PDB file of C-alpha atoms in Angstrom:
ATOM      1  CA  GLN O   1       9.824   7.882 -13.463  1.00 91.00           C
ATOM      2  CA  VAL O   2       8.441   9.452 -10.394  1.00 95.00           C
ATOM      3  CA  GLN O   3      10.352   8.623  -7.076  1.00 97.00           C
ATOM      4  CA  LEU O   4       8.953   9.077  -3.430  1.00 97.00           C
ATOM      5  CA  GLN O   5      11.058  10.452  -0.512  1.00 98.00           C
ATOM      6  CA  GLU O   6      10.524  10.362   3.086  1.00 98.00           C
ATOM      7  CA  SER O   7      12.086  12.787   5.540  1.00 98.00           C
ATOM      8  CA  GLY O   8      11.574  13.911   9.066  1.00 96.00           C
ATOM      9  CA  PRO O   9      12.939  13.419  12.963  1.00 96.00           C
ATOM     10  CA  GLY O  10      13.676   9.430  13.281  1.00 94.00           C
ATOM     11  CA  LEU O  11      12.903   9.910  17.159  1.00 97.00           C
ATOM     12  CA  VAL O  12       9.682  11.593  18.697  1.00 98.00           C
ATOM     13  CA  LYS O  13       8.867  11.770  22.055  1.00 98.00           C
ATOM     14  CA  PRO O  14       5.447  10.402  23.530  1.00 97.00           C
ATOM     15  CA  SER O  15       2.758  12.952  23.485  1.00 97.00           C
ATOM     16  CA  GLU O  16       4.753  14.654  20.895  1.00 98.00           C
ATOM     17  CA  THR O  17       3.713  15.019  16.953  1.00 98.00           C
ATOM     18  CA  LEU O  18       4.719  13.079  14.325  1.00 98.00           C
ATOM     19  CA  SER O  19       5.930  15.099  11.103  1.00 98.00           C
ATOM     20  CA  LEU O  20       7.065  13.536   8.090  1.00 98.00           C
ATOM     21  CA  THR O  21       7.488  14.631   4.592  1.00 98.00           C
ATOM     22  CA  CYS O  22       7.034  12.877   1.211  1.00 98.00           C
ATOM     23  CA  THR O  23       8.986  14.875  -2.126  1.00 98.00           C
ATOM     24  CA  VAL O  24       7.758  13.822  -5.163  1.00 97.00           C
ATOM     25  CA  SER O  25      10.252  13.901  -7.899  1.00 96.00           C
ATOM     26  CA  GLY O  26      10.612  13.067 -11.687  1.00 94.00           C
ATOM     27  CA  GLY O  27       7.051  14.237 -12.103  1.00 91.00           C
ATOM     28  CA  SER O  28       4.327  16.327 -10.166  1.00 88.00           C
ATOM     29  CA  ILE O  29       1.721  15.959  -7.815  1.00 89.00           C
ATOM     30  CA  SER O  30      -1.076  14.977 -10.484  1.00 79.00           C
ATOM     31  CA  ASN O  31      -4.676  12.976 -10.621  1.00 86.00           C
ATOM     32  CA  ASN O  32      -3.796  10.308  -7.915  1.00 93.00           C
ATOM     33  CA  TYR O  33      -4.385   9.675  -3.891  1.00 96.00           C
ATOM     34  CA  TRP O  34      -0.791  10.568  -2.152  1.00 97.00           C
ATOM     35  CA  ASN O  35      -0.976   8.307   0.738  1.00 98.00           C
ATOM     36  CA  TRP O  36       0.848   7.314   4.326  1.00 98.00           C
ATOM     37  CA  ILE O  37       0.978   3.887   4.987  1.00 98.00           C
ATOM     38  CA  ARG O  38       3.194   2.598   7.907  1.00 98.00           C
ATOM     39  CA  GLN O  39       4.377  -0.779   9.342  1.00 98.00           C
ATOM     40  CA  PRO O  40       5.526  -2.000  12.520  1.00 97.00           C
ATOM     41  CA  PRO O  41       7.988  -4.057  13.566  1.00 96.00           C
ATOM     42  CA  GLY O  42       7.401  -7.493  12.450  1.00 95.00           C
ATOM     43  CA  LYS O  43       3.553  -6.434  11.328  1.00 96.00           C
ATOM     44  CA  GLY O  44       1.495  -5.846   7.942  1.00 97.00           C
ATOM     45  CA  LEU O  45       0.904  -2.830   5.984  1.00 97.00           C
ATOM     46  CA  GLU O  46      -1.046  -0.097   7.881  1.00 97.00           C
ATOM     47  CA  TRP O  47      -3.128   2.507   5.934  1.00 98.00           C
ATOM     48  CA  ILE O  48      -2.897   5.774   7.558  1.00 98.00           C
ATOM     49  CA  GLY O  49      -4.504   8.351   5.047  1.00 98.00           C
ATOM     50  CA  TYR O  50      -4.625   9.915   1.514  1.00 98.00           C
ATOM     51  CA  ILE O  51      -5.233  13.205   0.207  1.00 98.00           C
ATOM     52  CA  TYR O  52      -6.166  13.656  -3.311  1.00 96.00           C
ATOM     53  CA  TYR O  53      -4.308  16.518  -5.731  1.00 91.00           C
ATOM     54  CA  SER O  54      -7.169  18.062  -5.098  1.00 92.00           C
ATOM     55  CA  GLY O  55      -6.820  18.394  -1.595  1.00 94.00           C
ATOM     56  CA  SER O  56      -9.801  16.251  -0.157  1.00 96.00           C
ATOM     57  CA  THR O  57      -8.597  13.972   2.316  1.00 98.00           C
ATOM     58  CA  ASN O  58      -9.911  10.283   4.008  1.00 97.00           C
ATOM     59  CA  TYR O  59      -8.135   8.577   6.927  1.00 98.00           C
ATOM     60  CA  ASN O  60      -8.119   5.290   8.941  1.00 97.00           C
ATOM     61  CA  PRO O  61     -10.875   5.497  11.310  1.00 96.00           C
ATOM     62  CA  SER O  62      -8.393   4.291  13.722  1.00 96.00           C
ATOM     63  CA  LEU O  63      -5.845   7.414  13.551  1.00 97.00           C
ATOM     64  CA  LYS O  64      -8.359   9.857  12.286  1.00 97.00           C
ATOM     65  CA  SER O  65      -8.678  11.991  15.628  1.00 97.00           C
ATOM     66  CA  ARG O  66      -4.691  12.264  15.430  1.00 98.00           C
ATOM     67  CA  VAL O  67      -4.138  12.728  12.134  1.00 98.00           C
ATOM     68  CA  THR O  68      -3.836  15.499   9.230  1.00 98.00           C
ATOM     69  CA  ILE O  69      -2.235  14.897   5.977  1.00 98.00           C
ATOM     70  CA  SER O  70      -1.618  18.051   3.866  1.00 97.00           C
ATOM     71  CA  LEU O  71      -0.496  18.751   0.355  1.00 96.00           C
ATOM     72  CA  ASP O  72       1.911  21.558  -1.245  1.00 95.00           C
ATOM     73  CA  LYS O  73       2.126  21.735  -5.255  1.00 92.00           C
ATOM     74  CA  SER O  74       4.381  24.331  -5.357  1.00 93.00           C
ATOM     75  CA  LYS O  75       6.784  22.234  -3.418  1.00 94.00           C
ATOM     76  CA  ASN O  76       5.873  19.128  -5.047  1.00 95.00           C
ATOM     77  CA  GLN O  77       5.549  17.671  -1.465  1.00 97.00           C
ATOM     78  CA  PHE O  78       2.382  15.991   0.900  1.00 98.00           C
ATOM     79  CA  SER O  79       2.871  15.865   4.367  1.00 98.00           C
ATOM     80  CA  LEU O  80       2.017  13.553   7.545  1.00 98.00           C
ATOM     81  CA  LYS O  81       0.876  14.892  11.068  1.00 98.00           C
ATOM     82  CA  LEU O  82       0.395  12.755  13.749  1.00 98.00           C
ATOM     83  CA  ARG O  83      -0.372  14.021  17.009  1.00 98.00           C
ATOM     84  CA  SER O  84      -0.014  12.654  20.690  1.00 98.00           C
ATOM     85  CA  VAL O  85       2.200   9.766  19.714  1.00 98.00           C
ATOM     86  CA  THR O  86       2.721   6.592  21.798  1.00 98.00           C
ATOM     87  CA  ALA O  87       4.853   3.743  21.795  1.00 97.00           C
ATOM     88  CA  ALA O  88       2.507   2.070  19.484  1.00 98.00           C
ATOM     89  CA  ASP O  89       3.152   4.528  16.803  1.00 98.00           C
ATOM     90  CA  ALA O  90       6.931   3.183  15.974  1.00 98.00           C
ATOM     91  CA  ALA O  91       7.075   1.789  12.594  1.00 98.00           C
ATOM     92  CA  VAL O  92       8.464   2.191   9.158  1.00 98.00           C
ATOM     93  CA  TYR O  93       6.564   5.420   7.783  1.00 98.00           C
ATOM     94  CA  PHE O  94       5.913   5.171   3.690  1.00 98.00           C
ATOM     95  CA  CYS O  95       4.765   8.091   1.287  1.00 98.00           C
ATOM     96  CA  ALA O  96       2.702   5.866  -2.132  1.00 98.00           C
ATOM     97  CA  ARG O  97       1.381   7.274  -4.847  1.00 97.00           C
ATOM     98  CA  GLU O  98      -2.223   5.210  -5.503  1.00 97.00           C
ATOM     99  CA  ASP O  99      -3.132   4.950  -9.295  1.00 94.00           C
ATOM    100  CA  TRP O 100      -6.737   4.250  -9.998  1.00 93.00           C
ATOM    101  CA  SER O 101      -9.173   3.291 -12.954  1.00 92.00           C
ATOM    102  CA  ALA O 102     -12.908   4.012 -13.209  1.00 89.00           C
ATOM    103  CA  THR O 103     -13.466   2.243 -16.359  1.00 90.00           C
ATOM    104  CA  PRO O 104     -16.583  -0.085 -15.961  1.00 89.00           C
ATOM    105  CA  GLY O 105     -15.934  -3.790 -15.261  1.00 85.00           C
ATOM    106  CA  ASN O 106     -12.458  -2.455 -14.867  1.00 87.00           C
ATOM    107  CA  TYR O 107     -12.113  -0.483 -10.843  1.00 93.00           C
ATOM    108  CA  TYR O 108      -9.304  -0.711  -9.357  1.00 95.00           C
ATOM    109  CA  TYR O 109      -6.941   1.513  -7.292  1.00 95.00           C
ATOM    110  CA  TYR O 110      -3.268   0.466  -6.450  1.00 96.00           C
ATOM    111  CA  MET O 111      -0.289   1.781  -5.068  1.00 96.00           C
ATOM    112  CA  ASP O 112       1.884   1.822  -8.353  1.00 95.00           C
ATOM    113  CA  VAL O 113       4.944   3.785  -6.508  1.00 96.00           C
ATOM    114  CA  TRP O 114       6.381   3.864  -3.080  1.00 97.00           C
ATOM    115  CA  GLY O 115       8.901   5.929  -1.210  1.00 98.00           C
ATOM    116  CA  LYS O 116      11.667   3.404   0.425  1.00 97.00           C
ATOM    117  CA  GLY O 117      10.403   4.494   4.037  1.00 98.00           C
ATOM    118  CA  THR O 118      11.900   6.260   6.933  1.00 98.00           C
ATOM    119  CA  THR O 119      11.814   4.500  10.870  1.00 98.00           C
ATOM    120  CA  VAL O 120      10.027   6.592  13.446  1.00 98.00           C
ATOM    121  CA  THR O 121      11.118   5.555  16.923  1.00 98.00           C
ATOM    122  CA  VAL O 122       8.888   6.994  19.904  1.00 98.00           C
ATOM    123  CA  SER O 123      10.689   7.552  23.109  1.00 96.00           C
ATOM    124  CA  SER O 124      11.754   9.837  25.642  1.00 95.00           C
TER     125      SER O 124
ATOM    126  CA  SER P   1     -16.568  -5.058   5.139  1.00 50.00           C
ATOM    127  CA  SER P   2     -13.362  -3.245   5.355  1.00 67.00           C
ATOM    128  CA  GLU P   3     -10.945  -6.296   5.792  1.00 91.00           C
ATOM    129  CA  LEU P   4      -9.005  -8.256   3.522  1.00 96.00           C
ATOM    130  CA  THR P   5      -8.504 -11.786   5.036  1.00 97.00           C
ATOM    131  CA  GLN P   6      -5.350 -13.610   3.924  1.00 97.00           C
ATOM    132  CA  ASP P   7      -3.261 -16.999   4.684  1.00 97.00           C
ATOM    133  CA  PRO P   8      -0.586 -16.254   6.596  1.00 97.00           C
ATOM    134  CA  ALA P   9       1.926 -18.510   5.345  1.00 98.00           C
ATOM    135  CA  VAL P  10       2.118 -20.543   2.424  1.00 98.00           C
ATOM    136  CA  SER P  11       4.902 -22.472   1.030  1.00 98.00           C
ATOM    137  CA  VAL P  12       5.761 -23.672  -2.492  1.00 97.00           C
ATOM    138  CA  ALA P  13       8.449 -25.930  -3.895  1.00 98.00           C
ATOM    139  CA  LEU P  14      11.309 -24.589  -6.221  1.00 97.00           C
ATOM    140  CA  GLY P  15       9.696 -24.368  -9.914  1.00 97.00           C
ATOM    141  CA  GLN P  16       5.856 -25.440  -9.004  1.00 98.00           C
ATOM    142  CA  THR P  17       3.215 -23.541  -8.820  1.00 98.00           C
ATOM    143  CA  VAL P  18       1.552 -21.537  -6.018  1.00 98.00           C
ATOM    144  CA  ARG P  19      -1.721 -19.694  -5.557  1.00 98.00           C
ATOM    145  CA  ILE P  20      -1.785 -16.882  -2.402  1.00 98.00           C
ATOM    146  CA  THR P  21      -5.504 -15.945  -1.899  1.00 98.00           C
ATOM    147  CA  CYS P  22      -7.398 -12.991  -0.568  1.00 98.00           C
ATOM    148  CA  GLN P  23     -11.043 -12.038   0.525  1.00 97.00           C
ATOM    149  CA  GLY P  24     -13.213  -9.364   1.114  1.00 95.00           C
ATOM    150  CA  ASP P  25     -16.071  -7.829   0.264  1.00 91.00           C
ATOM    151  CA  GLY P  26     -14.667  -4.514  -1.407  1.00 90.00           C
ATOM    152  CA  LEU P  27     -13.353  -7.584  -3.815  1.00 94.00           C
ATOM    153  CA  ARG P  28     -16.317  -7.757  -5.736  1.00 92.00           C
ATOM    154  CA  SER P  29     -16.381  -4.211  -6.437  1.00 92.00           C
ATOM    155  CA  TYR P  30     -12.617  -3.829  -6.999  1.00 94.00           C
ATOM    156  CA  TYR P  31      -9.838  -5.617  -8.631  1.00 96.00           C
ATOM    157  CA  ALA P  32      -6.906  -6.308  -5.899  1.00 96.00           C
ATOM    158  CA  GLY P  33      -3.310  -4.866  -6.078  1.00 97.00           C
ATOM    159  CA  TRP P  34      -0.714  -7.408  -5.263  1.00 98.00           C
ATOM    160  CA  ILE P  35       2.203  -6.262  -3.631  1.00 98.00           C
ATOM    161  CA  GLN P  36       5.707  -8.119  -2.884  1.00 98.00           C
ATOM    162  CA  GLN P  37       8.121  -7.338   0.485  1.00 98.00           C
ATOM    163  CA  LYS P  38      11.608  -8.655   1.108  1.00 97.00           C
ATOM    164  CA  PRO P  39      12.689  -8.134   4.363  1.00 95.00           C
ATOM    165  CA  GLY P  40      14.130  -4.786   4.719  1.00 93.00           C
ATOM    166  CA  GLN P  41      12.815  -3.413   1.448  1.00 94.00           C
ATOM    167  CA  ALA P  42      10.172  -1.283   0.094  1.00 95.00           C
ATOM    168  CA  PRO P  43       6.653  -2.845  -0.866  1.00 96.00           C
ATOM    169  CA  VAL P  44       6.546  -3.290  -5.036  1.00 97.00           C
ATOM    170  CA  VAL P  45       3.662  -4.265  -6.781  1.00 97.00           C
ATOM    171  CA  VAL P  46       3.465  -7.017  -8.798  1.00 98.00           C
ATOM    172  CA  ILE P  47      -0.342  -7.398 -10.216  1.00 98.00           C
ATOM    173  CA  TYR P  48      -2.722  -4.807 -10.250  1.00 97.00           C
ATOM    174  CA  GLY P  49      -6.527  -4.229 -12.242  1.00 95.00           C
ATOM    175  CA  LYS P  50      -7.269  -7.121 -14.248  1.00 93.00           C
ATOM    176  CA  ASN P  51      -4.048  -8.877 -14.463  1.00 95.00           C
ATOM    177  CA  LYS P  52      -1.846  -6.588 -15.094  1.00 96.00           C
ATOM    178  CA  ARG P  53       1.664  -6.606 -14.475  1.00 97.00           C
ATOM    179  CA  PRO P  54       3.940  -3.471 -14.120  1.00 96.00           C
ATOM    180  CA  SER P  55       7.296  -3.361 -16.324  1.00 95.00           C
ATOM    181  CA  GLY P  56       9.840  -5.042 -14.799  1.00 95.00           C
ATOM    182  CA  ILE P  57       7.825  -7.694 -12.841  1.00 97.00           C
ATOM    183  CA  PRO P  58       8.355 -11.948 -14.898  1.00 97.00           C
ATOM    184  CA  ASP P  59       5.153 -13.366 -16.437  1.00 97.00           C
ATOM    185  CA  ARG P  60       5.210 -15.898 -13.942  1.00 98.00           C
ATOM    186  CA  PHE P  61       2.715 -13.581 -11.512  1.00 98.00           C
ATOM    187  CA  SER P  62      -1.116 -13.614 -12.642  1.00 98.00           C
ATOM    188  CA  GLY P  63      -4.006 -12.343 -10.694  1.00 97.00           C
ATOM    189  CA  SER P  64      -7.115 -13.345 -11.343  1.00 96.00           C
ATOM    190  CA  ARG P  65     -10.969 -12.631  -9.318  1.00 96.00           C
ATOM    191  CA  SER P  66     -13.896 -14.765  -8.344  1.00 95.00           C
ATOM    192  CA  GLY P  67     -16.870 -13.049  -6.472  1.00 94.00           C
ATOM    193  CA  ASN P  68     -15.064 -11.871  -3.395  1.00 94.00           C
ATOM    194  CA  THR P  69     -11.644 -13.815  -3.827  1.00 97.00           C
ATOM    195  CA  ALA P  70      -8.646 -12.559  -5.307  1.00 97.00           C
ATOM    196  CA  SER P  71      -5.767 -14.400  -5.848  1.00 98.00           C
ATOM    197  CA  LEU P  72      -2.237 -14.204  -7.221  1.00 98.00           C
ATOM    198  CA  THR P  73      -0.861 -17.244  -8.778  1.00 98.00           C
ATOM    199  CA  ILE P  74       3.356 -17.745  -9.648  1.00 98.00           C
ATOM    200  CA  THR P  75       3.606 -20.361 -11.977  1.00 98.00           C
ATOM    201  CA  GLY P  76       7.475 -22.101 -11.675  1.00 97.00           C
ATOM    202  CA  ALA P  77       8.353 -20.303  -8.026  1.00 98.00           C
ATOM    203  CA  GLN P  78      11.740 -18.984  -7.878  1.00 98.00           C
ATOM    204  CA  ALA P  79      13.983 -18.501  -4.960  1.00 98.00           C
ATOM    205  CA  GLU P  80      13.657 -15.044  -5.539  1.00 97.00           C
ATOM    206  CA  ASP P  81      10.025 -15.135  -5.253  1.00 98.00           C
ATOM    207  CA  GLU P  82      10.186 -15.923  -0.998  1.00 98.00           C
ATOM    208  CA  ALA P  83       8.827 -12.826   0.052  1.00 98.00           C
ATOM    209  CA  ASP P  84       5.691 -11.350   2.100  1.00 98.00           C
ATOM    210  CA  TYR P  85       2.597 -10.785   0.243  1.00 98.00           C
ATOM    211  CA  TYR P  86      -0.294  -7.915   0.093  1.00 98.00           C
ATOM    212  CA  CYS P  87      -3.553  -7.567  -1.222  1.00 98.00           C
ATOM    213  CA  ASN P  88      -4.702  -4.342  -1.376  1.00 96.00           C
ATOM    214  CA  SER P  89      -7.823  -2.563  -2.819  1.00 95.00           C
ATOM    215  CA  ARG P  90     -10.481  -0.193  -1.380  1.00 94.00           C
ATOM    216  CA  ASP P  91     -13.174  -0.955   0.735  1.00 91.00           C
ATOM    217  CA  SER P  92     -17.014  -1.582  -0.494  1.00 89.00           C
ATOM    218  CA  SER P  93     -17.369   2.428   0.066  1.00 90.00           C
ATOM    219  CA  GLY P  94     -14.517   2.722  -2.615  1.00 91.00           C
ATOM    220  CA  TYR P  95     -13.111   5.438   0.444  1.00 94.00           C
ATOM    221  CA  GLN P  96     -10.873   3.399   2.529  1.00 95.00           C
ATOM    222  CA  VAL P  97      -7.736   1.957   1.270  1.00 96.00           C
ATOM    223  CA  ILE P  98      -7.522  -1.461   3.040  1.00 96.00           C
ATOM    224  CA  PHE P  99      -4.701  -3.930   2.933  1.00 97.00           C
ATOM    225  CA  GLY P 100      -4.810  -7.901   3.951  1.00 97.00           C
ATOM    226  CA  GLY P 101      -2.535  -9.289   6.690  1.00 97.00           C
ATOM    227  CA  GLY P 102      -0.199 -10.265   4.679  1.00 97.00           C
ATOM    228  CA  THR P 103       0.877 -14.004   3.474  1.00 98.00           C
ATOM    229  CA  LYS P 104       4.707 -15.347   4.000  1.00 98.00           C
ATOM    230  CA  LEU P 105       5.865 -17.435   0.887  1.00 98.00           C
ATOM    231  CA  THR P 106       8.478 -19.651   1.792  1.00 98.00           C
ATOM    232  CA  VAL P 107      10.113 -21.652  -1.634  1.00 97.00           C
ATOM    233  CA  LEU P 108      11.221 -24.923  -0.576  1.00 95.00           C
TER     234      LEU P 108
END
């Protein structure tokens, strides 16, 4: 059973770069989309971006200029870098695997495995 | 369109049936996933695809779609179903992941 675990600093200074890693255990980085999602305190889920196992990426347009997601298949990990952080970037950050179906008449994508989340605070 | 719209809050009496809805253009192309999140916990998917339930999810949870609206139905709501529910899919292009704003379900 695949499990995901986020890791990285819980405190980042304003204007610096937030760096998080998601380690995949119980399976390998396979034919899925590997996502980063965040949740500010008391608010809903916000998609940050994903990387496909081939290495192609796609990002939320509102964050695209500051985000990079990368993949290390040898370590079974994918990572998030968010540059120039502000207080608005404080949130619980989740990594998630997205499964999908391209069967005609039954197209879907959904987040089938989630990490437990890691809290990131932005403060000097 | 890259938005999914949900009612912010819904309540249901214990043992009764409740429907939570989600609207968006992307839902005409892709089935929604429905995510349950309890306070302080990671999200858990309860419905995906054409009304599929992951292992361990009770059969009182079901999903449907009509046009651009997806629905999550809980038949015989239990106290433990009190949670935030989010719909999730891709936009019409298929490239962007989108989440609804979430519906807070209260079981009375």
